[in-house]
Tab-separated table of C-alpha atoms in Angstrom:
chain	number	residue	atom	x	y	z
I	243	MET	CA	-0.061	0.037	-0.012
I	244	SER	CA	1.621	3.398	-1.167
I	245	ALA	CA	1.900	6.098	1.418
I	246	PRO	CA	-0.735	9.045	0.904
I	247	LEU	CA	0.623	12.229	-0.693
I	248	TRP	CA	2.585	14.308	1.800
I	249	ASP	CA	1.908	11.565	4.367
I	250	ILE	CA	-1.663	12.869	4.484
I	251	THR	CA	-3.622	10.238	6.459
I	252	ALA	CA	-6.539	12.102	7.455
I	253	LEU	CA	-8.915	14.330	5.164
I	254	ALA	CA	-11.404	16.501	6.963
I	255	VAL	CA	-14.113	18.047	5.120
I	256	ASP	CA	-16.474	20.675	6.358
I	257	ALA	CA	-20.279	19.653	5.400
I	258	ALA	CA	-20.618	22.885	3.764
I	259	VAL	CA	-18.257	22.340	1.102
I	260	ALA	CA	-18.319	18.554	1.029
I	261	GLU	CA	-19.671	18.263	-2.621
I	262	THR	CA	-17.455	21.033	-4.188
I	263	PRO	CA	-15.291	20.044	-6.834
I	264	MET	CA	-12.356	20.426	-4.667
I	265	ALA	CA	-13.452	18.180	-2.055
I	266	VAL	CA	-14.231	15.567	-4.777
I	267	ARG	CA	-10.708	15.834	-6.308
I	268	ALA	CA	-9.189	15.500	-2.894
I	269	ARG	CA	-10.998	12.290	-2.041
I	270	ALA	CA	-10.121	10.849	-5.254
I	271	ALA	CA	-6.491	11.863	-4.703
I	272	LEU	CA	-6.154	10.627	-1.296
I	273	PRO	CA	-7.974	7.158	-1.519
I	274	GLU	CA	-6.144	5.838	1.484
I	275	ALA	CA	-6.802	8.693	3.761
I	276	ALA	CA	-9.450	8.422	6.634
I	277	VAL	CA	-12.200	10.866	5.614
I	278	THR	CA	-14.298	12.890	7.970
I	279	VAL	CA	-17.279	15.044	7.230
I	280	LEU	CA	-17.352	17.909	9.763
I	281	ALA	CA	-20.514	19.410	10.917
I	282	PRO	CA	-20.151	22.961	12.604
I	283	GLY	CA	-18.466	22.678	15.786
I	284	ASP	CA	-16.742	19.201	15.231
I	285	PRO	CA	-13.219	19.015	16.396
I	286	LEU	CA	-10.713	18.153	13.584
I	287	PRO	CA	-9.657	14.465	13.760
I	288	GLN	CA	-6.362	13.389	14.379
I	289	ALA	CA	-4.208	12.124	11.537
I	290	PRO	CA	-3.380	8.471	12.045
I	291	ASP	CA	0.092	6.718	11.799
I	292	GLY	CA	1.875	10.071	12.614
I	293	GLY	CA	0.847	11.782	9.459
I	294	ARG	CA	-0.823	14.874	8.575
I	295	ALA	CA	-4.441	16.191	8.083
I	296	LEU	CA	-5.936	18.114	5.331
I	297	HIS	CA	-8.912	20.286	6.227
I	298	ILE	CA	-11.029	21.454	3.330
I	299	LYS	CA	-13.209	24.346	4.473
I	300	ALA	CA	-14.751	27.711	3.435
I	301	HIS	CA	-12.693	30.751	3.924
I	302	PRO	CA	-14.918	33.237	5.781
I	303	GLY	CA	-12.734	36.491	5.099
I	304	ARG	CA	-11.401	38.301	2.140
I	305	PHE	CA	-9.460	36.378	-0.615
I	306	LEU	CA	-7.310	39.129	-1.947
I	307	ARG	CA	-5.108	41.124	0.402
I	308	PRO	CA	-1.731	43.070	0.108
I	309	CYS	CA	1.691	41.392	1.159
I	310	PRO	CA	2.361	42.010	4.887
I	311	ALA	CA	4.662	45.100	4.738
I	312	THR	CA	5.986	47.764	7.089
I	313	ARG	CA	6.670	51.509	6.352
I	314	HIS	CA	10.270	50.999	7.282
I	315	TYR	CA	11.021	48.686	4.290
I	316	ARG	CA	10.356	48.753	0.500
I	317	CYS	CA	7.609	46.409	-0.312
I	318	CYS	CA	7.429	45.056	-3.808
I	319	GLY	CA	3.367	45.713	-4.113
I	320	TYR	CA	2.704	41.868	-4.424
I	321	GLN	CA	-0.883	41.107	-3.492
I	322	ILE	CA	-1.984	37.696	-2.265
I	323	ILE	CA	-4.628	35.566	-3.066
I	324	HIS	CA	-5.499	33.357	-0.011
I	325	ILE	CA	-6.027	29.926	-1.100
I	326	GLY	CA	-5.100	27.885	2.121
I	327	GLU	CA	-2.785	27.730	4.993
I	328	ASN	CA	0.400	25.896	6.222
I	329	CYS	CA	2.870	23.741	4.280
I	330	PRO	CA	3.797	20.195	4.218
I	331	MET	CA	7.435	20.785	3.595
I	332	ASP	CA	9.584	21.502	6.558
I	333	CYS	CA	12.200	24.415	6.199
I	334	SER	CA	13.887	25.488	9.529
I	335	TYR	CA	13.568	29.219	8.606
I	336	CYS	CA	9.971	29.287	7.611
I	337	ILE	CA	7.888	32.065	9.155
I	338	LEU	CA	4.833	29.759	8.824
I	339	ARG	CA	6.152	27.946	11.940
I	340	ALA	CA	5.384	30.899	14.017
I	341	TYR	CA	1.957	31.451	12.319
I	342	PHE	CA	0.545	27.821	12.393
I	343	ARG	CA	1.315	25.792	15.390
I	344	ASP	CA	0.196	22.386	14.223
I	345	ARG	CA	0.658	20.140	11.132
I	346	THR	CA	-2.786	20.585	9.784
I	347	LEU	CA	-2.944	21.713	6.337
I	348	THR	CA	-5.850	23.884	5.038
I	349	ALA	CA	-7.320	24.367	1.639
I	350	PHE	CA	-10.452	26.722	0.911
I	351	ALA	CA	-12.937	25.160	-1.442
I	352	ASN	CA	-15.539	27.994	-1.445
I	353	THR	CA	-13.920	29.126	-4.913
I	354	GLU	CA	-17.170	30.646	-6.139
I	355	ALA	CA	-16.869	33.407	-3.401
I	356	MET	CA	-13.203	33.635	-4.165
I	357	PHE	CA	-14.029	34.393	-7.891
I	358	ALA	CA	-16.922	36.666	-7.114
I	359	GLU	CA	-14.528	38.878	-5.034
I	360	LEU	CA	-11.589	38.670	-7.359
I	361	GLY	CA	-13.897	39.443	-10.397
I	362	ARG	CA	-15.279	42.704	-8.588
I	363	VAL	CA	-11.725	43.802	-8.059
I	364	PHE	CA	-10.004	42.928	-11.154
I	365	GLY	CA	-13.022	43.960	-13.461
I	366	ARG	CA	-13.546	47.266	-11.916
I	367	ASP	CA	-10.862	48.918	-14.183
I	368	PRO	CA	-9.565	46.558	-16.805
I	369	SER	CA	-6.878	49.147	-17.610
I	370	ARG	CA	-5.385	48.501	-14.058
I	371	LEU	CA	-2.678	45.730	-13.846
I	372	PHE	CA	-2.414	43.369	-10.968
I	373	ARG	CA	0.653	41.207	-9.887
I	374	VAL	CA	-0.823	38.652	-7.462
I	375	GLY	CA	0.223	35.250	-6.061
I	376	THR	CA	-0.817	32.191	-3.838
I	377	GLY	CA	2.637	31.596	-2.217
I	378	GLN	CA	2.235	33.540	1.091
I	379	PHE	CA	0.798	31.462	3.655
I	380	ALA	CA	1.158	28.111	1.878
I	381	ASP	CA	3.417	26.900	-1.036
I	382	ALA	CA	1.462	27.854	-4.212
I	383	LEU	CA	1.818	24.353	-5.685
I	384	ALA	CA	2.593	21.777	-3.009
I	385	LEU	CA	-1.162	20.493	-2.742
I	386	GLU	CA	-2.092	21.049	-6.414
I	387	PRO	CA	-2.207	17.581	-7.240
I	388	ILE	CA	-4.608	17.046	-4.503
I	389	THR	CA	-6.832	20.237	-4.760
I	390	GLY	CA	-6.518	21.451	-8.416
I	391	HIS	CA	-7.003	24.787	-6.741
I	392	THR	CA	-4.478	26.503	-9.269
I	393	ARG	CA	-5.799	25.003	-12.279
I	394	GLU	CA	-9.382	26.466	-11.159
I	395	LEU	CA	-8.037	29.742	-10.489
I	396	LEU	CA	-6.294	29.764	-13.980
I	397	GLY	CA	-9.412	29.006	-15.469
I	398	PHE	CA	-11.004	31.915	-13.970
I	399	LEU	CA	-8.194	34.301	-14.696
I	400	ALA	CA	-8.299	33.622	-18.298
I	401	GLY	CA	-11.112	36.182	-18.470
I	402	HIS	CA	-8.850	38.822	-16.675
I	403	PRO	CA	-5.762	39.539	-18.961
I	404	ASN	CA	-4.893	42.374	-16.586
I	405	VAL	CA	-3.822	39.965	-14.147
I	406	VAL	CA	-0.461	37.995	-13.810
I	407	LEU	CA	-0.251	35.289	-11.601
I	408	GLU	CA	2.955	34.284	-9.866
I	409	LEU	CA	3.323	30.644	-8.620
I	410	LYS	CA	5.915	30.416	-6.057
I	411	SER	CA	7.065	26.967	-4.927
I	412	LYS	CA	9.730	24.556	-3.743
I	413	THR	CA	8.318	21.773	-5.512
I	414	ALA	CA	8.844	20.625	-9.337
I	415	ASP	CA	4.979	20.392	-9.756
I	416	LEU	CA	3.943	21.612	-13.304
I	417	SER	CA	0.273	19.968	-13.326
I	418	TRP	CA	-1.125	23.411	-13.223
I	419	MET	CA	-0.031	23.655	-17.025
I	420	GLU	CA	-2.969	21.392	-17.685
I	421	ALA	CA	-5.166	24.434	-17.512
I	422	ASP	CA	-3.535	25.751	-20.681
I	423	PRO	CA	-2.981	29.400	-19.595
I	424	ASP	CA	-1.628	32.070	-21.523
I	425	PRO	CA	2.193	32.452	-20.945
I	426	LYS	CA	1.987	36.172	-20.623
I	427	THR	CA	-0.364	35.968	-17.443
I	428	VAL	CA	1.472	33.435	-15.390
I	429	LEU	CA	4.897	33.753	-13.744
I	430	PRO	CA	6.290	30.152	-12.558
I	431	SER	CA	8.589	30.938	-9.647
I	432	TRP	CA	10.983	29.062	-7.450
I	433	SER	CA	12.766	29.811	-4.173
I	434	LEU	CA	16.389	28.942	-4.276
I	435	ASN	CA	19.089	28.576	-1.672
I	436	ALA	CA	22.712	27.507	-1.017
I	437	PRO	CA	22.896	23.785	-1.881
I	438	VAL	CA	23.871	23.098	1.928
I	439	ILE	CA	20.829	24.770	2.939
I	440	VAL	CA	18.618	22.957	0.689
I	441	ALA	CA	20.098	19.759	1.850
I	442	ALA	CA	19.863	20.143	5.434
I	443	GLN	CA	17.090	22.748	6.037
I	444	GLU	CA	14.610	22.392	3.402
I	445	ARG	CA	13.220	18.851	4.155
I	446	ASP	CA	10.899	17.442	1.939
I	447	THR	CA	11.375	19.929	-1.047
I	448	ALA	CA	12.509	19.300	-4.423
I	449	SER	CA	16.316	19.461	-5.136
I	450	LEU	CA	17.755	22.567	-6.835
I	451	GLU	CA	18.199	20.600	-10.123
I	452	ALA	CA	14.495	19.569	-9.901
I	453	ARG	CA	13.284	23.206	-9.488
I	454	LEU	CA	15.476	24.478	-12.281
I	455	SER	CA	14.615	21.767	-14.570
I	456	ALA	CA	10.798	22.508	-13.925
I	457	ALA	CA	11.794	26.233	-14.567
I	458	LYS	CA	13.509	25.087	-17.954
I	459	ALA	CA	10.647	23.101	-18.970
I	460	CYS	CA	8.256	26.391	-18.396
I	461	VAL	CA	10.522	28.584	-20.372
I	462	ARG	CA	10.202	26.020	-23.465
I	463	ALA	CA	6.639	26.216	-23.064
I	464	GLY	CA	6.911	30.038	-23.610
I	465	PHE	CA	6.605	31.175	-19.882
I	466	ARG	CA	9.368	33.579	-18.146
I	467	VAL	CA	10.238	32.574	-14.721
I	468	CYS	CA	10.838	34.257	-11.487
I	469	LEU	CA	13.455	33.285	-8.830
I	470	HIS	CA	13.703	34.061	-5.065
I	471	PHE	CA	17.072	33.776	-2.879
I	472	ASP	CA	14.952	34.640	0.403
I	473	PRO	CA	16.450	33.785	2.983
I	474	ILE	CA	20.218	34.293	2.227
I	475	CYS	CA	21.687	32.778	5.203
I	476	TRP	CA	25.169	33.730	6.732
I	477	PHE	CA	27.501	30.970	7.787
I	478	GLU	CA	30.935	29.766	7.197
I	479	GLY	CA	31.580	29.416	3.305
I	480	TRP	CA	28.255	31.120	2.273
I	481	GLU	CA	29.745	32.853	-0.539
I	482	ARG	CA	30.934	29.483	-2.292
I	483	GLU	CA	27.710	27.895	-1.643
I	484	TYR	CA	25.656	30.800	-2.950
I	485	ALA	CA	27.887	31.201	-6.149
I	486	ALA	CA	27.328	27.644	-6.902
I	487	THR	CA	23.570	28.157	-6.906
I	488	VAL	CA	23.777	31.241	-8.982
I	489	ASP	CA	26.173	29.532	-11.494
I	490	MET	CA	23.614	26.639	-11.629
I	491	ILE	CA	20.907	28.784	-12.713
I	492	PHE	CA	22.529	29.711	-15.832
I	493	ASP	CA	23.135	26.015	-16.652
I	494	TYR	CA	19.341	25.760	-17.161
I	495	LEU	CA	18.172	29.520	-18.000
I	496	ALA	CA	19.191	32.294	-20.008
I	497	PRO	CA	18.980	35.848	-18.364
I	498	ASP	CA	16.060	36.905	-20.854
I	499	ASP	CA	14.206	33.742	-19.514
I	500	ILE	CA	13.896	35.443	-15.968
I	501	ALA	CA	11.287	38.356	-15.358
I	502	TYR	CA	12.905	39.031	-11.956
I	503	ILE	CA	15.067	37.691	-9.000
I	504	SER	CA	14.276	38.708	-5.406
I	505	LEU	CA	17.257	38.666	-2.742
I	506	GLY	CA	16.407	38.737	0.828
I	507	SER	CA	18.571	38.409	4.017
I	508	PHE	CA	17.499	35.801	6.732
I	509	ARG	CA	14.939	37.248	8.985
I	510	CYS	CA	12.542	35.855	11.529
I	511	LEU	CA	10.149	36.358	14.444
I	512	PRO	CA	12.226	36.416	17.738
I	513	GLU	CA	10.332	33.189	18.897
I	514	LEU	CA	11.426	30.956	15.751
I	515	PRO	CA	14.626	29.486	17.397
I	516	GLY	CA	12.733	28.543	20.462
I	517	ARG	CA	9.998	26.984	18.347
I	518	LEU	CA	12.741	24.893	16.569
I	519	MET	CA	14.362	23.657	19.735
I	520	ALA	CA	10.788	22.792	21.181
I	521	GLU	CA	10.413	20.497	18.229
I	522	GLY	CA	13.599	18.805	19.165
I	523	ARG	CA	15.539	20.330	16.168
I	524	GLU	CA	19.167	21.595	16.464
I	525	LEU	CA	19.456	25.186	15.773
I	526	PRO	CA	21.141	25.782	12.379
I	527	ARG	CA	24.427	27.542	12.390
I	528	TYR	CA	23.052	30.340	10.253
I	529	MET	CA	20.860	31.315	13.341
I	530	LEU	CA	23.790	31.781	15.575
I	531	GLY	CA	25.175	34.965	13.905
I	532	GLU	CA	25.162	38.608	14.888
I	533	PHE	CA	21.599	39.988	14.751
I	534	THR	CA	19.682	42.911	15.839
I	535	ILE	CA	15.722	43.484	15.976
I	536	GLY	CA	14.670	45.653	13.314
I	537	PRO	CA	11.909	48.156	13.053
I	538	ASP	CA	9.508	45.450	12.024
I	539	GLY	CA	10.004	43.467	15.032
I	540	LYS	CA	11.942	40.732	13.404
I	541	THR	CA	15.313	39.407	13.974
I	542	ARG	CA	17.596	40.575	11.170
I	543	LEU	CA	21.343	40.153	10.395
I	544	LEU	CA	23.437	43.189	11.110
I	545	ARG	CA	23.147	45.851	8.275
I	546	PRO	CA	26.831	45.722	7.020
I	547	LEU	CA	26.445	41.887	6.850
I	548	ARG	CA	23.282	42.176	4.916
I	549	VAL	CA	24.685	44.637	2.429
I	550	ARG	CA	27.747	42.328	1.898
I	551	GLN	CA	25.294	39.473	1.131
I	552	LEU	CA	23.165	41.404	-1.263
I	553	ARG	CA	26.235	42.940	-2.985
I	554	PHE	CA	27.756	39.581	-3.417
I	555	MET	CA	24.640	38.187	-4.941
I	556	ALA	CA	23.949	41.106	-7.225
I	557	ARG	CA	27.520	40.944	-8.639
I	558	ARG	CA	27.417	37.315	-9.071
I	559	LEU	CA	24.277	37.539	-11.187
I	560	ALA	CA	25.551	40.576	-13.191
I	561	GLY	CA	28.488	38.218	-13.965
I	562	HIS	CA	26.088	36.271	-15.936
I	563	GLY	CA	24.268	39.084	-17.573
I	564	PHE	CA	21.335	39.424	-15.120
I	565	SER	CA	20.694	42.796	-13.196
I	566	ARG	CA	17.685	44.607	-14.647
I	567	GLY	CA	15.143	42.491	-12.928
I	568	LEU	CA	17.057	42.369	-9.448
I	569	TYR	CA	15.288	43.540	-6.267
I	570	CYS	CA	15.665	43.637	-2.437
I	571	CYS	CA	12.955	42.071	-0.441
I	572	MET	CA	12.056	44.346	2.707
I	573	GLU	CA	15.048	46.224	2.781
I	574	SER	CA	15.320	50.102	3.229
I	575	ASP	CA	16.664	52.625	0.827
I	576	GLU	CA	19.790	53.064	2.421
I	577	VAL	CA	20.541	49.204	1.986
I	578	TRP	CA	19.330	49.279	-1.723
I	579	ARG	CA	21.923	52.067	-2.582
I	580	ALA	CA	24.759	50.379	-0.576
I	581	ALA	CA	24.015	47.030	-2.163
I	582	LEU	CA	22.648	47.814	-5.573
I	583	GLY	CA	23.708	51.212	-6.358
I	584	GLN	CA	20.057	52.477	-6.482
I	585	ALA	CA	16.833	52.737	-4.530
I	586	PRO	CA	13.262	51.702	-5.771
I	587	ARG	CA	12.581	55.640	-6.190
I	588	ASP	CA	15.333	55.582	-9.092
I	589	LEU	CA	13.084	52.750	-10.844
I	590	GLY	CA	9.975	54.818	-10.539
I	591	GLY	CA	8.863	52.814	-7.513
I	592	LEU	CA	9.388	49.322	-6.693
I	593	ALA	CA	5.952	48.019	-7.384
I	594	ALA	CA	5.556	49.918	-10.625
I	595	HIS	CA	8.883	48.417	-11.621
I	596	LEU	CA	7.987	44.855	-11.071
I	597	LEU	CA	4.502	45.431	-12.510
I	598	SER	CA	6.263	46.447	-15.661
I	599	ARG	CA	8.765	43.441	-15.612
I	600	ALA	CA	5.656	41.105	-14.973
I	601	HIS	CA	3.259	42.534	-17.736
I	602	ASN	CA	5.936	43.775	-20.309
I	603	PRO	CA	8.881	41.465	-21.224
I	604	GLY	CA	10.702	44.406	-22.803
I	605	GLY	CA	10.391	46.594	-19.772
I	606	THR	CA	7.938	49.378	-21.092
I	607	ARG	CA	5.906	51.127	-18.419
I	608	PRO	CA	2.607	49.554	-17.861
I	609	CYS	CA	-0.811	51.495	-18.090
I	610	SER	CA	-1.886	53.154	-15.106
């Protein structure tokens, strides 16, 4: 008997969404999982055999929301479509460890309500361009073979050409391509890291080679892709390790295949190290460096060290011919100028710059 996907051994479905297409797909994809239909107020079942539970439910709130930002750092203007919560992968640095205190995965099945909300926003002014993504409170594609959420979303977005959807993942899943979306409206996206970090700190994720092979397959199908180095971790030998990943990118991709690349130094909520130790996990060496508490309340590497990281990465990427689509994630203008030689205001604003990169491969300014 084969193990369920992601070790999901319990499938809990709220009665209100039990007959939705997503719930039907999930039951078919997880034939070995114990299925419980929950009436209002029923407790979530425990997953047997030390596995995980997947809870399919209705989301009661807003589906579209701005990326969590702070006035102290430059935000990229990304907007989140909230499709679910928690992640089956196990990355030591993940902020979701602080947000979600258990192993239960959640997917929202009331897609009719989601599409009604999105339709009102996206259809209000068809000349307004949007850059959205689903990979903030969950990996965008980890549950796609089970839920079909992205394929459903892409079918809806086919009627909204003013929207570009970024699919940010650490998997190599390409099943979403079955929806046959317009390549101009989707940005497949991968988080990358140093080989030693991927091997030891990103458990249950696809290998770097698998992620980049998936990116190459997308390029061959006509898509441009996005890459994210976030977090960049500080440890002995980090320059060598990150240089290896940057060099590997261009074994698979050409600079023009990439819409943009983000750079973000490791940062976390102060309670993260304690969470890891409570789980019985040894603190990774990159968490034992020189840190301070930033204006956003997060633990951050000291500014001179962050600048050194960002400058190193920018120069290595430039050595391969990539520089126009580079940006820093959640950094101040001072750090931007020290690391990249320019601030977002020099680009006409970071959100506008990335919107232009997303909707216009040649870099022309979008309509406003």
